[in-house]
mmCIF file of C-alpha atoms in Angstrom:
data_model
loop_
_atom_site.group_PDB
_atom_site.id
_atom_site.type_symbol
_atom_site.label_atom_id
_atom_site.label_comp_id
_atom_site.label_asym_id
_atom_site.label_seq_id
_atom_site.Cartn_x
_atom_site.Cartn_y
_atom_site.Cartn_z
ATOM 1 C CA MET A 1 0.000 0.000 0.000
ATOM 2 C CA ARG A 2 2.746 2.465 0.911
ATOM 3 C CA ILE A 3 4.611 1.744 -2.325
ATOM 4 C CA ARG A 4 1.453 2.234 -4.366
ATOM 5 C CA LEU A 5 0.795 5.594 -2.760
ATOM 6 C CA CYS A 6 4.392 6.662 -3.356
ATOM 7 C CA LEU A 7 4.089 5.753 -7.017
ATOM 8 C CA ALA A 8 0.804 7.637 -7.239
ATOM 9 C CA ALA A 9 2.399 10.763 -5.807
ATOM 10 C CA LEU A 10 5.331 10.492 -8.214
ATOM 11 C CA SER A 11 3.059 9.998 -11.212
ATOM 12 C CA LEU A 12 1.066 13.206 -10.689
ATOM 13 C CA VAL A 13 2.575 15.268 -13.455
ATOM 14 C CA GLY A 14 -0.029 17.731 -14.615
ATOM 15 C CA GLY A 15 -3.504 19.165 -14.350
ATOM 16 C CA ALA A 16 -6.321 18.086 -16.613
ATOM 17 C CA THR A 17 -9.024 20.101 -18.310
ATOM 18 C CA VAL A 18 -12.605 18.931 -18.662
ATOM 19 C CA ALA A 19 -15.760 20.245 -20.214
ATOM 20 C CA THR A 20 -18.809 18.812 -18.453
ATOM 21 C CA VAL A 21 -19.329 16.219 -15.749
ATOM 22 C CA THR A 22 -22.477 14.496 -14.560
ATOM 23 C CA ALA A 23 -22.552 14.077 -10.798
ATOM 24 C CA PRO A 24 -23.951 10.912 -9.253
ATOM 25 C CA SER A 25 -27.016 11.399 -7.077
ATOM 26 C CA ALA A 26 -26.205 12.524 -3.566
ATOM 27 C CA THR A 27 -26.997 10.120 -0.770
ATOM 28 C CA ALA A 28 -28.622 11.837 2.193
ATOM 29 C CA ALA A 29 -27.187 11.204 5.627
ATOM 30 C CA ALA A 30 -29.019 11.523 8.919
ATOM 31 C CA CYS A 31 -29.535 15.056 10.226
ATOM 32 C CA SER A 32 -26.514 15.138 12.467
ATOM 33 C CA ASP A 33 -25.164 18.308 14.057
ATOM 34 C CA ILE A 34 -22.091 18.224 11.812
ATOM 35 C CA ASP A 35 -21.476 16.379 8.553
ATOM 36 C CA VAL A 36 -17.795 15.726 7.791
ATOM 37 C CA VAL A 37 -17.422 15.631 4.013
ATOM 38 C CA ALA A 38 -14.101 14.066 2.998
ATOM 39 C CA ALA A 39 -12.437 13.801 -0.408
ATOM 40 C CA ARG A 40 -9.628 11.248 -0.335
ATOM 41 C CA GLY A 41 -6.332 11.444 -2.198
ATOM 42 C CA THR A 42 -5.355 9.665 -5.387
ATOM 43 C CA PHE A 43 -5.621 5.885 -4.906
ATOM 44 C CA GLU A 44 -5.942 6.419 -1.132
ATOM 45 C CA PRO A 45 -7.562 3.446 0.643
ATOM 46 C CA GLY A 46 -9.751 3.663 3.736
ATOM 47 C CA THR A 47 -13.332 4.662 4.412
ATOM 48 C CA LEU A 48 -12.831 8.440 4.281
ATOM 49 C CA GLY A 49 -9.131 8.069 3.497
ATOM 50 C CA PHE A 50 -6.516 6.082 5.395
ATOM 51 C CA ILE A 51 -3.964 8.906 5.637
ATOM 52 C CA VAL A 52 -6.239 11.898 6.301
ATOM 53 C CA GLY A 53 -10.010 11.391 6.298
ATOM 54 C CA ASP A 54 -10.287 8.546 8.784
ATOM 55 C CA PRO A 55 -7.829 9.950 11.376
ATOM 56 C CA VAL A 56 -9.311 13.446 11.055
ATOM 57 C CA PHE A 57 -12.830 12.117 11.627
ATOM 58 C CA SER A 58 -11.646 10.201 14.694
ATOM 59 C CA ALA A 59 -9.926 13.328 16.026
ATOM 60 C CA LEU A 60 -13.073 15.384 15.446
ATOM 61 C CA GLN A 61 -15.115 12.869 17.418
ATOM 62 C CA ARG A 62 -12.718 13.306 20.336
ATOM 63 C CA LYS A 63 -12.742 17.107 20.112
ATOM 64 C CA LEU A 64 -16.461 17.580 19.558
ATOM 65 C CA THR A 65 -17.889 15.551 22.413
ATOM 66 C CA GLY A 66 -21.573 16.171 22.837
ATOM 67 C CA ARG A 67 -22.022 16.827 19.113
ATOM 68 C CA ASN A 68 -23.515 14.269 16.760
ATOM 69 C CA LEU A 69 -21.218 13.757 13.749
ATOM 70 C CA SER A 70 -21.918 12.047 10.445
ATOM 71 C CA SER A 71 -19.503 11.527 7.585
ATOM 72 C CA TYR A 72 -19.669 11.426 3.808
ATOM 73 C CA ARG A 73 -17.047 9.965 1.489
ATOM 74 C CA VAL A 74 -17.051 12.041 -1.700
ATOM 75 C CA ASN A 75 -18.019 9.731 -4.529
ATOM 76 C CA TYR A 76 -15.366 10.091 -7.214
ATOM 77 C CA PRO A 77 -12.685 7.948 -8.874
ATOM 78 C CA ALA A 78 -9.669 9.486 -7.066
ATOM 79 C CA ASP A 79 -7.507 8.247 -9.921
ATOM 80 C CA LEU A 80 -5.475 9.868 -12.702
ATOM 81 C CA SER A 81 -8.328 10.078 -15.203
ATOM 82 C CA PRO A 82 -8.860 13.547 -16.730
ATOM 83 C CA THR A 83 -12.290 14.079 -15.144
ATOM 84 C CA SER A 84 -11.615 12.593 -11.702
ATOM 85 C CA ALA A 85 -11.341 15.818 -9.671
ATOM 86 C CA ALA A 86 -14.244 17.361 -11.554
ATOM 87 C CA GLN A 87 -16.464 14.408 -10.708
ATOM 88 C CA GLY A 88 -15.561 14.856 -7.057
ATOM 89 C CA ASN A 89 -16.260 18.577 -7.277
ATOM 90 C CA ALA A 90 -19.732 17.927 -8.665
ATOM 91 C CA ASP A 91 -20.518 15.213 -6.113
ATOM 92 C CA LEU A 92 -19.359 17.244 -3.106
ATOM 93 C CA VAL A 93 -21.499 20.227 -4.080
ATOM 94 C CA ASN A 94 -24.461 17.969 -4.865
ATOM 95 C CA HIS A 95 -24.197 16.248 -1.484
ATOM 96 C CA VAL A 96 -23.849 19.425 0.591
ATOM 97 C CA LYS A 97 -26.730 21.138 -1.216
ATOM 98 C CA SER A 98 -28.936 18.090 -0.667
ATOM 99 C CA GLN A 99 -28.018 17.871 3.009
ATOM 100 C CA ALA A 100 -28.537 21.602 3.559
ATOM 101 C CA SER A 101 -32.026 21.313 2.105
ATOM 102 C CA THR A 102 -32.941 18.202 4.110
ATOM 103 C CA CYS A 103 -31.213 19.220 7.361
ATOM 104 C CA PRO A 104 -31.342 23.034 7.629
ATOM 105 C CA ASN A 105 -29.537 23.129 10.989
ATOM 106 C CA GLN A 106 -26.671 20.890 9.950
ATOM 107 C CA ARG A 107 -23.154 22.329 9.566
ATOM 108 C CA PHE A 108 -20.302 20.997 7.485
ATOM 109 C CA ILE A 109 -16.577 20.381 7.809
ATOM 110 C CA LEU A 110 -14.910 19.862 4.432
ATOM 111 C CA VAL A 111 -11.767 17.711 4.317
ATOM 112 C CA GLY A 112 -9.542 17.267 1.282
ATOM 113 C CA TYR A 113 -6.227 15.483 0.839
ATOM 114 C CA SER A 114 -4.050 15.698 -2.296
ATOM 115 C CA GLN A 115 -6.426 15.348 -5.260
ATOM 116 C CA GLY A 116 -9.222 15.600 -2.708
ATOM 117 C CA ALA A 117 -7.957 19.082 -1.822
ATOM 118 C CA ASN A 118 -8.472 20.013 -5.488
ATOM 119 C CA VAL A 119 -12.035 18.738 -5.148
ATOM 120 C CA VAL A 120 -12.650 20.944 -2.104
ATOM 121 C CA ASP A 121 -10.858 23.944 -3.657
ATOM 122 C CA ASN A 122 -13.096 23.829 -6.711
ATOM 123 C CA SER A 123 -16.213 23.372 -4.608
ATOM 124 C CA ILE A 124 -15.533 26.586 -2.669
ATOM 125 C CA GLY A 125 -14.734 28.538 -5.823
ATOM 126 C CA ILE A 126 -10.934 28.257 -6.055
ATOM 127 C CA SER A 127 -10.032 26.654 -9.380
ATOM 128 C CA SER A 128 -7.498 23.840 -9.361
ATOM 129 C CA ALA A 129 -7.025 23.988 -13.133
ATOM 130 C CA GLY A 130 -3.324 23.708 -13.935
ATOM 131 C CA ALA A 131 -2.449 21.968 -10.676
ATOM 132 C CA VAL A 132 -1.467 18.312 -10.373
ATOM 133 C CA VAL A 133 -4.629 16.238 -11.006
ATOM 134 C CA GLY A 134 -6.620 19.468 -11.015
ATOM 135 C CA SER A 135 -9.603 20.554 -13.074
ATOM 136 C CA PRO A 136 -11.650 23.619 -13.894
ATOM 137 C CA ILE A 137 -14.549 24.361 -11.558
ATOM 138 C CA VAL A 138 -17.739 22.542 -12.539
ATOM 139 C CA ALA A 139 -19.860 23.413 -9.462
ATOM 140 C CA THR A 140 -19.625 25.666 -6.421
ATOM 141 C CA LEU A 141 -21.422 25.770 -3.097
ATOM 142 C CA PRO A 142 -24.190 28.375 -3.305
ATOM 143 C CA ALA A 143 -24.142 31.510 -1.182
ATOM 144 C CA ALA A 144 -27.037 30.218 0.930
ATOM 145 C CA VAL A 145 -24.953 27.199 1.986
ATOM 146 C CA GLU A 146 -21.690 29.076 2.645
ATOM 147 C CA PRO A 147 -22.515 30.078 6.289
ATOM 148 C CA LYS A 148 -23.128 26.405 7.100
ATOM 149 C CA VAL A 149 -19.506 25.451 6.293
ATOM 150 C CA ALA A 150 -17.737 25.663 9.643
ATOM 151 C CA ALA A 151 -14.230 24.698 8.520
ATOM 152 C CA VAL A 152 -12.184 23.632 5.518
ATOM 153 C CA LEU A 153 -9.273 21.265 6.229
ATOM 154 C CA LEU A 154 -6.755 20.764 3.418
ATOM 155 C CA PHE A 155 -3.649 18.574 3.248
ATOM 156 C CA GLY A 156 -1.029 18.351 0.491
ATOM 157 C CA ASN A 157 -3.039 20.830 -1.567
ATOM 158 C CA PRO A 158 -1.773 20.800 -5.191
ATOM 159 C CA ILE A 159 -2.762 24.413 -5.949
ATOM 160 C CA ARG A 160 -0.068 25.606 -3.558
ATOM 161 C CA ALA A 161 2.618 24.304 -5.920
ATOM 162 C CA ILE A 162 1.336 26.726 -8.579
ATOM 163 C CA GLY A 163 1.294 29.674 -6.197
ATOM 164 C CA LYS A 164 -2.392 29.622 -5.275
ATOM 165 C CA SER A 165 -4.260 29.270 -1.996
ATOM 166 C CA VAL A 166 -7.757 29.620 -0.588
ATOM 167 C CA THR A 167 -8.719 33.278 -0.521
ATOM 168 C CA GLY A 168 -11.929 35.203 -0.044
ATOM 169 C CA THR A 169 -15.007 34.002 1.794
ATOM 170 C CA TYR A 170 -13.596 30.746 3.145
ATOM 171 C CA GLN A 171 -10.052 31.909 3.936
ATOM 172 C CA SER A 172 -10.529 32.463 7.668
ATOM 173 C CA ARG A 173 -12.174 29.044 8.002
ATOM 174 C CA THR A 174 -9.427 27.186 6.153
ATOM 175 C CA ILE A 175 -6.299 25.470 7.412
ATOM 176 C CA ASP A 176 -3.975 24.193 4.699
ATOM 177 C CA PHE A 177 -1.136 21.825 5.606
ATOM 178 C CA CYS A 178 1.846 21.402 3.269
ATOM 179 C CA ALA A 179 4.732 19.315 4.583
ATOM 180 C CA LYS A 180 8.241 20.520 3.826
ATOM 181 C CA GLY A 181 9.482 18.894 0.637
ATOM 182 C CA ASP A 182 6.078 17.538 -0.411
ATOM 183 C CA PRO A 183 6.296 17.671 -4.233
ATOM 184 C CA VAL A 184 2.506 17.780 -4.616
ATOM 185 C CA CYS A 185 2.048 21.067 -2.745
ATOM 186 C CA GLU A 186 5.546 22.595 -2.690
ATOM 187 C CA ALA A 187 7.087 23.805 -5.926
ATOM 188 C CA GLY A 188 10.441 22.055 -6.254
ATOM 189 C CA GLY A 189 9.704 19.624 -3.418
ATOM 190 C CA ASN A 190 11.425 16.274 -3.766
ATOM 191 C CA ASP A 191 10.410 14.283 -0.686
ATOM 192 C CA THR A 192 7.606 11.982 -1.827
ATOM 193 C CA LEU A 193 7.303 10.434 1.619
ATOM 194 C CA ALA A 194 6.407 13.868 3.002
ATOM 195 C CA HIS A 195 3.142 13.598 1.071
ATOM 196 C CA LEU A 196 2.219 10.495 3.051
ATOM 197 C CA GLY A 197 2.703 11.910 6.555
ATOM 198 C CA TYR A 198 -0.392 14.051 7.085
ATOM 199 C CA THR A 199 -1.912 11.712 9.653
ATOM 200 C CA ALA A 200 0.349 13.582 12.071
ATOM 201 C CA ASN A 201 -1.697 16.748 11.439
ATOM 202 C CA ALA A 202 -5.087 15.203 12.172
ATOM 203 C CA ASP A 203 -5.293 16.451 15.760
ATOM 204 C CA ALA A 204 -4.262 20.010 14.866
ATOM 205 C CA ALA A 205 -6.793 20.072 12.035
ATOM 206 C CA ALA A 206 -9.556 18.816 14.328
ATOM 207 C CA ALA A 207 -8.680 21.426 16.954
ATOM 208 C CA PHE A 208 -8.889 24.162 14.300
ATOM 209 C CA ALA A 209 -12.300 22.906 13.157
ATOM 210 C CA ALA A 210 -13.602 22.545 16.721
ATOM 211 C CA SER A 211 -12.741 26.175 17.416
ATOM 212 C CA ARG A 212 -14.988 27.250 14.549
ATOM 213 C CA VAL A 213 -18.025 25.043 15.011
#
């Protein structure tokens, strides 16, 4: 598994452009207090993501005692196909819009690792086009949903390697981890293993989110 992830990180050599993408139907979750919506990295195993999503969700459960949490695994290929990130972008927005309509008091924590960070970036209006496994924006969270997003947690975010970051409406609610030498998020980075170490940031990310819920 570790070797496969290393090879995946090394093979990410360019962004992809897409025209249109059809999102799968969103699956409604129970009306929890907080829905943790996680987009895993390229080829990342695990329920929400072995390296980031699963440990972050566990850390959030520890930090947010007394709150009812649900989780949603963004439904997308998480592979190197040209439309992968765009499919995730469409599904994330579709899911959050559906949940916001069904559960008007529910709040959201968005989690994205590697290609999954591209998915989250696009969904909050920051294009990942031109980044490693990036895509143009195909859907964005509507203004009515924006106040319901409590925190955005990003790890190994590919747009950072092209000099971009989350700005604007969501900036103060975003924490964006990039390990030193990570070639996916640091221009000129050459430490592939750095891209696999973000489990160590799960507790800090959860603490940041808990302070904003």
